[in-house]
């Protein structure tokens, strides 16, 4: 919004523990959205797949029943009503069924309740406790920047956040704020592995490299899922945060408590800073063709 001193926008991240009841989780999300709105937030990020437990701990056919089509999706429609009532932008994560395909998707709801379109998660992880390749096709939308009432935003999902190409692609399309809904925590196969600090630093780097604010929303709580090999358990480490355009953390939650984080940014001031720093002026796309390969070899030895 233009408040006379530049285009100032308040962003928010919400963080909560999910039950396995969609109605309960939607009610919790709504309560926290309303709390963020009371704090002045214009763009509010809810965590990844917030309708239920993070089911990807197991490979189970019955969990495909959790997927719903994009069109006439009741959760998206509910969030459209809330967005219109409060005048806020809401990216809404959901498990999408599209004929015989399935995606980890997010719908971008503008402040008047309009659905601006869909992004489907591009990078799909596959490891102990995070067996997403069983459920999700690789996204086919490409990376996008969505023009909302308050700002042009880039939204990607969880594992996407580990790839600098994702952030840069959204920034090149004009994204002024990057948002990453997430579900990440402990590693079932290695109780000594804690990726939390690494997770934060990587995204702080995206903010700093592209000179844009960044919002990350993660869940908390311990979830136990029955698998073909017995119970699997993940404790989600929260630490939702908001970073400024040099990668500095300006607001952060802890690993246990429900939270609503809010921070304000002057997007016009940040734009001037981004232009002046010169990283987009001095790019050399003609030298980046190696990024289109998997092995780094432009000329194959066979």
mmCIF file of C-alpha atoms in Angstrom:
data_model
loop_
_atom_site.group_PDB
_atom_site.id
_atom_site.type_symbol
_atom_site.label_atom_id
_atom_site.label_comp_id
_atom_site.label_asym_id
_atom_site.label_seq_id
_atom_site.Cartn_x
_atom_site.Cartn_y
_atom_site.Cartn_z
ATOM 1 C CA UNK A 1 0.000 0.000 0.000
ATOM 2 C CA UNK A 2 1.123 3.576 -0.669
ATOM 3 C CA UNK A 3 1.105 5.318 2.688
ATOM 4 C CA UNK A 4 2.714 8.500 1.418
ATOM 5 C CA UNK A 5 6.224 7.359 2.270
ATOM 6 C CA UNK A 6 6.602 4.641 -0.317
ATOM 7 C CA UNK A 7 4.805 1.390 -1.053
ATOM 8 C CA UNK A 8 4.736 -0.167 2.407
ATOM 9 C CA UNK A 9 3.452 -3.714 2.773
ATOM 10 C CA UNK A 10 3.044 -5.876 5.869
ATOM 11 C CA UNK A 11 3.669 -9.590 5.415
ATOM 12 C CA UNK A 12 2.871 -12.364 7.875
ATOM 13 C CA UNK A 13 3.737 -16.013 8.484
ATOM 14 C CA UNK A 14 1.539 -18.227 10.632
ATOM 15 C CA UNK A 15 2.769 -21.361 12.392
ATOM 16 C CA UNK A 16 0.746 -24.077 14.110
ATOM 17 C CA UNK A 17 0.545 -27.779 14.905
ATOM 18 C CA UNK A 18 -1.774 -29.710 12.608
ATOM 19 C CA UNK A 19 -4.270 -32.337 13.691
ATOM 20 C CA UNK A 20 -5.522 -34.797 11.080
ATOM 21 C CA UNK A 21 -8.905 -33.076 10.918
ATOM 22 C CA UNK A 22 -9.227 -30.707 7.946
ATOM 23 C CA UNK A 23 -12.031 -28.735 9.596
ATOM 24 C CA UNK A 24 -9.967 -28.198 12.756
ATOM 25 C CA UNK A 25 -6.908 -27.095 10.781
ATOM 26 C CA UNK A 26 -8.889 -24.753 8.556
ATOM 27 C CA UNK A 27 -10.422 -23.209 11.682
ATOM 28 C CA UNK A 28 -6.946 -22.758 13.216
ATOM 29 C CA UNK A 29 -5.635 -21.208 10.013
ATOM 30 C CA UNK A 30 -8.587 -18.818 9.910
ATOM 31 C CA UNK A 31 -8.070 -17.793 13.537
ATOM 32 C CA UNK A 32 -4.397 -17.021 12.910
ATOM 33 C CA UNK A 33 -5.155 -15.230 9.639
ATOM 34 C CA UNK A 34 -7.565 -12.989 11.532
ATOM 35 C CA UNK A 35 -4.916 -12.377 14.190
ATOM 36 C CA UNK A 36 -2.392 -11.421 11.499
ATOM 37 C CA UNK A 37 -4.959 -9.109 9.920
ATOM 38 C CA UNK A 38 -5.490 -7.376 13.265
ATOM 39 C CA UNK A 39 -1.738 -6.749 13.303
ATOM 40 C CA UNK A 40 -2.044 -5.047 9.936
ATOM 41 C CA UNK A 41 -0.836 -7.835 7.653
ATOM 42 C CA UNK A 42 -1.644 -7.515 3.945
ATOM 43 C CA UNK A 43 -0.108 -10.801 2.694
ATOM 44 C CA UNK A 44 -0.412 -13.835 4.973
ATOM 45 C CA UNK A 45 1.367 -17.161 4.432
ATOM 46 C CA UNK A 46 -0.034 -20.450 5.757
ATOM 47 C CA UNK A 47 2.180 -23.540 6.012
ATOM 48 C CA UNK A 48 2.377 -26.343 3.431
ATOM 49 C CA UNK A 49 -0.442 -28.935 3.230
ATOM 50 C CA UNK A 50 -2.043 -27.480 6.364
ATOM 51 C CA UNK A 51 -5.336 -29.396 5.991
ATOM 52 C CA UNK A 52 -3.934 -32.447 7.787
ATOM 53 C CA UNK A 53 -0.922 -34.376 8.976
ATOM 54 C CA UNK A 54 2.067 -34.538 6.668
ATOM 55 C CA UNK A 55 1.048 -37.882 5.153
ATOM 56 C CA UNK A 56 4.179 -38.313 3.001
ATOM 57 C CA UNK A 57 5.923 -40.160 5.832
ATOM 58 C CA UNK A 58 4.274 -43.293 4.399
ATOM 59 C CA UNK A 59 3.503 -44.767 0.991
ATOM 60 C CA UNK A 60 -0.192 -45.566 1.345
ATOM 61 C CA UNK A 61 -2.783 -45.816 -1.399
ATOM 62 C CA UNK A 62 -5.555 -44.666 0.929
ATOM 63 C CA UNK A 63 -3.884 -41.291 1.356
ATOM 64 C CA UNK A 64 -4.670 -40.400 -2.270
ATOM 65 C CA UNK A 65 -8.233 -39.880 -1.016
ATOM 66 C CA UNK A 66 -6.962 -36.668 0.586
ATOM 67 C CA UNK A 67 -6.479 -35.061 -2.819
ATOM 68 C CA UNK A 68 -9.131 -32.715 -4.261
ATOM 69 C CA UNK A 69 -9.487 -30.985 -7.628
ATOM 70 C CA UNK A 70 -8.413 -27.362 -7.969
ATOM 71 C CA UNK A 71 -11.746 -26.134 -9.280
ATOM 72 C CA UNK A 72 -14.526 -25.828 -6.691
ATOM 73 C CA UNK A 73 -12.088 -26.848 -3.960
ATOM 74 C CA UNK A 74 -13.902 -26.173 -0.657
ATOM 75 C CA UNK A 75 -10.775 -25.089 1.234
ATOM 76 C CA UNK A 76 -9.793 -22.632 -1.503
ATOM 77 C CA UNK A 77 -13.354 -21.304 -1.619
ATOM 78 C CA UNK A 78 -13.330 -20.802 2.161
ATOM 79 C CA UNK A 79 -10.044 -18.901 1.951
ATOM 80 C CA UNK A 80 -11.432 -16.779 -0.887
ATOM 81 C CA UNK A 81 -14.262 -15.701 1.406
ATOM 82 C CA UNK A 82 -11.797 -14.817 4.188
ATOM 83 C CA UNK A 83 -9.462 -12.971 1.824
ATOM 84 C CA UNK A 84 -12.332 -10.881 0.443
ATOM 85 C CA UNK A 85 -13.734 -10.106 3.907
ATOM 86 C CA UNK A 86 -10.381 -9.025 5.346
ATOM 87 C CA UNK A 87 -8.801 -7.587 2.210
ATOM 88 C CA UNK A 88 -5.711 -9.820 2.466
ATOM 89 C CA UNK A 89 -3.694 -11.943 0.043
ATOM 90 C CA UNK A 90 -3.631 -15.668 0.893
ATOM 91 C CA UNK A 91 -1.519 -18.341 -0.822
ATOM 92 C CA UNK A 92 -3.402 -21.601 -0.112
ATOM 93 C CA UNK A 93 -1.525 -24.922 -0.164
ATOM 94 C CA UNK A 94 -3.416 -28.117 -1.036
ATOM 95 C CA UNK A 95 -3.089 -31.678 -2.369
ATOM 96 C CA UNK A 96 -4.381 -31.472 -5.935
ATOM 97 C CA UNK A 97 -6.063 -34.205 -7.974
ATOM 98 C CA UNK A 98 -5.997 -33.504 -11.725
ATOM 99 C CA UNK A 99 -7.534 -36.445 -13.581
ATOM 100 C CA UNK A 100 -4.924 -39.194 -13.059
ATOM 101 C CA UNK A 101 -2.187 -36.809 -11.940
ATOM 102 C CA UNK A 102 -1.554 -35.422 -8.458
ATOM 103 C CA UNK A 103 0.320 -32.289 -7.433
ATOM 104 C CA UNK A 104 1.524 -30.456 -4.354
ATOM 105 C CA UNK A 105 -0.096 -27.168 -5.298
ATOM 106 C CA UNK A 106 -0.845 -23.656 -4.111
ATOM 107 C CA UNK A 107 -3.587 -21.261 -5.196
ATOM 108 C CA UNK A 108 -2.924 -17.533 -4.906
ATOM 109 C CA UNK A 109 -5.938 -15.622 -3.593
ATOM 110 C CA UNK A 110 -5.932 -11.862 -4.032
ATOM 111 C CA UNK A 111 -7.310 -9.355 -1.536
ATOM 112 C CA UNK A 112 -10.712 -9.222 -3.274
ATOM 113 C CA UNK A 113 -11.097 -13.006 -3.182
ATOM 114 C CA UNK A 114 -10.039 -13.521 -6.795
ATOM 115 C CA UNK A 115 -8.100 -16.698 -7.532
ATOM 116 C CA UNK A 116 -5.047 -15.472 -9.446
ATOM 117 C CA UNK A 117 -3.877 -18.923 -10.481
ATOM 118 C CA UNK A 118 -1.990 -22.014 -9.497
ATOM 119 C CA UNK A 119 1.603 -23.026 -8.845
ATOM 120 C CA UNK A 120 2.536 -26.720 -8.698
ATOM 121 C CA UNK A 121 5.630 -27.751 -6.722
ATOM 122 C CA UNK A 122 8.504 -28.314 -9.129
ATOM 123 C CA UNK A 123 11.109 -30.144 -7.044
ATOM 124 C CA UNK A 124 9.736 -33.318 -5.442
ATOM 125 C CA UNK A 125 11.790 -34.896 -2.627
ATOM 126 C CA UNK A 126 12.098 -38.588 -1.910
ATOM 127 C CA UNK A 127 13.755 -39.733 1.301
ATOM 128 C CA UNK A 128 12.895 -41.360 4.624
ATOM 129 C CA UNK A 129 9.899 -39.540 6.088
ATOM 130 C CA UNK A 130 9.525 -37.293 3.025
ATOM 131 C CA UNK A 131 8.365 -39.725 0.332
ATOM 132 C CA UNK A 132 6.655 -37.170 -1.868
ATOM 133 C CA UNK A 133 7.485 -38.799 -5.194
ATOM 134 C CA UNK A 134 4.951 -41.522 -4.361
ATOM 135 C CA UNK A 135 2.142 -38.948 -4.296
ATOM 136 C CA UNK A 136 3.106 -35.974 -6.444
ATOM 137 C CA UNK A 137 3.882 -35.561 -10.108
ATOM 138 C CA UNK A 138 6.574 -32.948 -10.819
ATOM 139 C CA UNK A 139 4.894 -29.589 -11.226
ATOM 140 C CA UNK A 140 4.286 -28.377 -14.777
ATOM 141 C CA UNK A 141 3.392 -24.718 -14.212
ATOM 142 C CA UNK A 142 6.907 -23.336 -14.152
ATOM 143 C CA UNK A 143 7.883 -20.652 -11.675
ATOM 144 C CA UNK A 144 5.607 -17.637 -11.553
ATOM 145 C CA UNK A 145 5.232 -14.147 -10.160
ATOM 146 C CA UNK A 146 1.673 -13.167 -9.252
ATOM 147 C CA UNK A 147 0.481 -9.566 -9.327
ATOM 148 C CA UNK A 148 -1.598 -9.002 -6.185
ATOM 149 C CA UNK A 149 -3.182 -5.844 -4.780
ATOM 150 C CA UNK A 150 -0.177 -5.146 -2.565
ATOM 151 C CA UNK A 151 2.854 -6.565 -4.359
ATOM 152 C CA UNK A 152 4.081 -8.894 -7.051
ATOM 153 C CA UNK A 153 4.879 -12.129 -5.221
ATOM 154 C CA UNK A 154 6.701 -15.347 -6.009
ATOM 155 C CA UNK A 155 5.447 -18.455 -4.236
ATOM 156 C CA UNK A 156 7.215 -21.823 -4.220
ATOM 157 C CA UNK A 157 6.847 -24.845 -1.942
ATOM 158 C CA UNK A 158 9.155 -26.462 0.621
ATOM 159 C CA UNK A 159 11.834 -28.460 -1.269
ATOM 160 C CA UNK A 160 11.793 -25.721 -3.929
ATOM 161 C CA UNK A 161 13.358 -23.486 -1.283
ATOM 162 C CA UNK A 162 16.673 -25.331 -1.476
ATOM 163 C CA UNK A 163 17.210 -24.355 -5.125
ATOM 164 C CA UNK A 164 18.606 -20.885 -5.905
ATOM 165 C CA UNK A 165 17.290 -21.217 -9.454
ATOM 166 C CA UNK A 166 13.722 -21.132 -8.105
ATOM 167 C CA UNK A 167 14.208 -17.862 -6.246
ATOM 168 C CA UNK A 168 16.077 -16.251 -9.133
ATOM 169 C CA UNK A 169 13.447 -17.308 -11.680
ATOM 170 C CA UNK A 170 10.699 -15.681 -9.615
ATOM 171 C CA UNK A 171 12.758 -12.547 -8.994
ATOM 172 C CA UNK A 172 13.549 -12.222 -12.728
ATOM 173 C CA UNK A 173 9.796 -12.165 -13.378
ATOM 174 C CA UNK A 174 9.457 -9.230 -11.020
ATOM 175 C CA UNK A 175 8.617 -10.895 -7.720
ATOM 176 C CA UNK A 176 9.084 -8.331 -4.962
ATOM 177 C CA UNK A 177 8.541 -10.809 -2.107
ATOM 178 C CA UNK A 178 9.310 -14.547 -2.016
ATOM 179 C CA UNK A 179 7.078 -16.891 -0.009
ATOM 180 C CA UNK A 180 7.750 -20.526 0.899
ATOM 181 C CA UNK A 181 5.142 -22.650 2.719
ATOM 182 C CA UNK A 182 6.907 -25.611 4.294
ATOM 183 C CA UNK A 183 6.633 -28.898 6.197
ATOM 184 C CA UNK A 184 10.055 -29.864 7.535
ATOM 185 C CA UNK A 185 11.423 -31.293 10.748
ATOM 186 C CA UNK A 186 13.356 -34.233 12.128
ATOM 187 C CA UNK A 187 14.725 -37.077 10.010
ATOM 188 C CA UNK A 188 13.223 -40.474 10.943
ATOM 189 C CA UNK A 189 16.352 -42.330 9.826
ATOM 190 C CA UNK A 190 18.791 -40.124 11.778
ATOM 191 C CA UNK A 191 17.755 -38.541 15.076
ATOM 192 C CA UNK A 192 21.022 -36.606 15.180
ATOM 193 C CA UNK A 193 20.380 -34.749 11.940
ATOM 194 C CA UNK A 194 18.925 -31.262 12.447
ATOM 195 C CA UNK A 195 18.599 -29.234 9.253
ATOM 196 C CA UNK A 196 16.943 -26.192 10.835
ATOM 197 C CA UNK A 197 19.868 -23.755 10.716
ATOM 198 C CA UNK A 198 20.847 -24.899 7.223
ATOM 199 C CA UNK A 199 17.221 -24.472 6.098
ATOM 200 C CA UNK A 200 17.128 -20.891 7.343
ATOM 201 C CA UNK A 201 20.521 -19.905 5.947
ATOM 202 C CA UNK A 202 19.698 -21.145 2.447
ATOM 203 C CA UNK A 203 16.580 -18.995 2.271
ATOM 204 C CA UNK A 204 18.322 -16.024 3.839
ATOM 205 C CA UNK A 205 20.755 -16.367 0.946
ATOM 206 C CA UNK A 206 17.888 -16.237 -1.566
ATOM 207 C CA UNK A 207 16.625 -13.019 0.011
ATOM 208 C CA UNK A 208 20.083 -11.473 -0.003
ATOM 209 C CA UNK A 209 21.059 -12.645 -3.492
ATOM 210 C CA UNK A 210 17.872 -11.247 -5.016
ATOM 211 C CA UNK A 211 17.454 -8.265 -2.651
ATOM 212 C CA UNK A 212 13.845 -9.115 -1.818
ATOM 213 C CA UNK A 213 12.056 -9.896 1.462
ATOM 214 C CA UNK A 214 11.264 -13.554 2.069
ATOM 215 C CA UNK A 215 8.600 -15.299 4.180
ATOM 216 C CA UNK A 216 8.805 -18.952 5.307
ATOM 217 C CA UNK A 217 5.986 -20.713 7.166
ATOM 218 C CA UNK A 218 6.572 -24.129 8.762
ATOM 219 C CA UNK A 219 4.494 -26.317 11.054
ATOM 220 C CA UNK A 220 5.248 -27.487 14.600
ATOM 221 C CA UNK A 221 4.361 -30.568 16.634
ATOM 222 C CA UNK A 222 5.077 -34.292 16.445
ATOM 223 C CA UNK A 223 3.155 -36.386 13.932
ATOM 224 C CA UNK A 224 3.068 -40.185 13.833
ATOM 225 C CA UNK A 225 1.990 -41.938 10.652
ATOM 226 C CA UNK A 226 1.456 -45.682 10.255
ATOM 227 C CA UNK A 227 3.615 -47.051 7.456
ATOM 228 C CA UNK A 228 4.173 -50.468 5.898
ATOM 229 C CA UNK A 229 7.192 -50.824 8.224
ATOM 230 C CA UNK A 230 5.566 -49.603 11.431
ATOM 231 C CA UNK A 231 5.139 -46.109 12.831
ATOM 232 C CA UNK A 232 7.095 -43.173 11.426
ATOM 233 C CA UNK A 233 7.520 -40.004 13.508
ATOM 234 C CA UNK A 234 8.554 -36.478 12.589
ATOM 235 C CA UNK A 235 8.842 -33.548 14.972
ATOM 236 C CA UNK A 236 8.434 -30.413 12.885
ATOM 237 C CA UNK A 237 10.799 -27.658 13.938
ATOM 238 C CA UNK A 238 8.800 -24.527 13.168
ATOM 239 C CA UNK A 239 11.213 -21.578 13.129
ATOM 240 C CA UNK A 240 8.985 -19.793 10.634
ATOM 241 C CA UNK A 241 10.646 -16.516 9.778
ATOM 242 C CA UNK A 242 10.629 -13.320 7.768
ATOM 243 C CA UNK A 243 13.874 -12.091 6.209
ATOM 244 C CA UNK A 244 14.693 -8.670 4.819
ATOM 245 C CA UNK A 245 16.324 -7.896 1.461
ATOM 246 C CA UNK A 246 19.879 -8.436 2.676
ATOM 247 C CA UNK A 247 18.972 -11.797 4.194
ATOM 248 C CA UNK A 248 18.661 -10.462 7.742
ATOM 249 C CA UNK A 249 16.010 -12.158 9.888
ATOM 250 C CA UNK A 250 13.536 -9.545 11.102
ATOM 251 C CA UNK A 251 11.018 -11.885 12.774
ATOM 252 C CA UNK A 252 11.260 -15.537 13.811
ATOM 253 C CA UNK A 253 9.200 -18.103 15.711
ATOM 254 C CA UNK A 254 10.542 -20.852 17.949
ATOM 255 C CA UNK A 255 10.247 -24.605 17.448
ATOM 256 C CA UNK A 256 7.303 -25.264 19.764
ATOM 257 C CA UNK A 257 4.793 -22.416 19.896
ATOM 258 C CA UNK A 258 1.933 -21.361 17.677
ATOM 259 C CA UNK A 259 2.935 -18.023 16.183
ATOM 260 C CA UNK A 260 1.922 -15.106 14.018
ATOM 261 C CA UNK A 261 4.873 -13.131 12.647
ATOM 262 C CA UNK A 262 4.426 -9.732 11.000
ATOM 263 C CA UNK A 263 6.958 -7.386 9.389
ATOM 264 C CA UNK A 264 6.626 -4.278 7.243
ATOM 265 C CA UNK A 265 8.694 -3.458 4.172
ATOM 266 C CA UNK A 266 8.898 -0.389 1.957
ATOM 267 C CA UNK A 267 8.961 -2.001 -1.479
ATOM 268 C CA UNK A 268 9.873 1.194 -3.310
ATOM 269 C CA UNK A 269 12.882 1.726 -1.072
ATOM 270 C CA UNK A 270 13.925 -1.907 -1.534
ATOM 271 C CA UNK A 271 13.524 -1.581 -5.306
ATOM 272 C CA UNK A 272 15.927 1.367 -5.329
ATOM 273 C CA UNK A 273 18.357 -0.626 -3.206
ATOM 274 C CA UNK A 274 18.073 -3.621 -5.569
ATOM 275 C CA UNK A 275 18.652 -1.496 -8.657
ATOM 276 C CA UNK A 276 21.587 0.287 -7.074
ATOM 277 C CA UNK A 277 23.327 -2.925 -6.013
ATOM 278 C CA UNK A 278 23.618 -3.990 -9.634
ATOM 279 C CA UNK A 279 23.256 -7.763 -9.408
ATOM 280 C CA UNK A 280 20.513 -7.785 -12.034
ATOM 281 C CA UNK A 281 22.359 -5.272 -14.217
ATOM 282 C CA UNK A 282 25.526 -7.365 -14.250
ATOM 283 C CA UNK A 283 24.012 -10.782 -14.900
ATOM 284 C CA UNK A 284 25.412 -12.792 -17.853
ATOM 285 C CA UNK A 285 22.612 -15.096 -19.073
ATOM 286 C CA UNK A 286 24.730 -15.958 -22.118
ATOM 287 C CA UNK A 287 27.170 -17.745 -19.774
ATOM 288 C CA UNK A 288 24.560 -19.673 -17.793
ATOM 289 C CA UNK A 289 23.665 -22.349 -20.348
ATOM 290 C CA UNK A 290 25.414 -24.923 -18.180
ATOM 291 C CA UNK A 291 22.469 -24.567 -15.795
ATOM 292 C CA UNK A 292 20.323 -26.305 -18.390
ATOM 293 C CA UNK A 293 22.369 -29.496 -17.958
ATOM 294 C CA UNK A 294 22.362 -32.062 -15.158
ATOM 295 C CA UNK A 295 26.040 -33.000 -15.338
ATOM 296 C CA UNK A 296 27.578 -29.625 -16.164
ATOM 297 C CA UNK A 297 28.822 -30.795 -19.566
ATOM 298 C CA UNK A 298 27.772 -28.701 -22.540
ATOM 299 C CA UNK A 299 29.437 -31.075 -25.000
ATOM 300 C CA UNK A 300 28.827 -34.725 -24.299
ATOM 301 C CA UNK A 301 31.782 -37.143 -24.486
ATOM 302 C CA UNK A 302 29.684 -39.721 -26.325
#
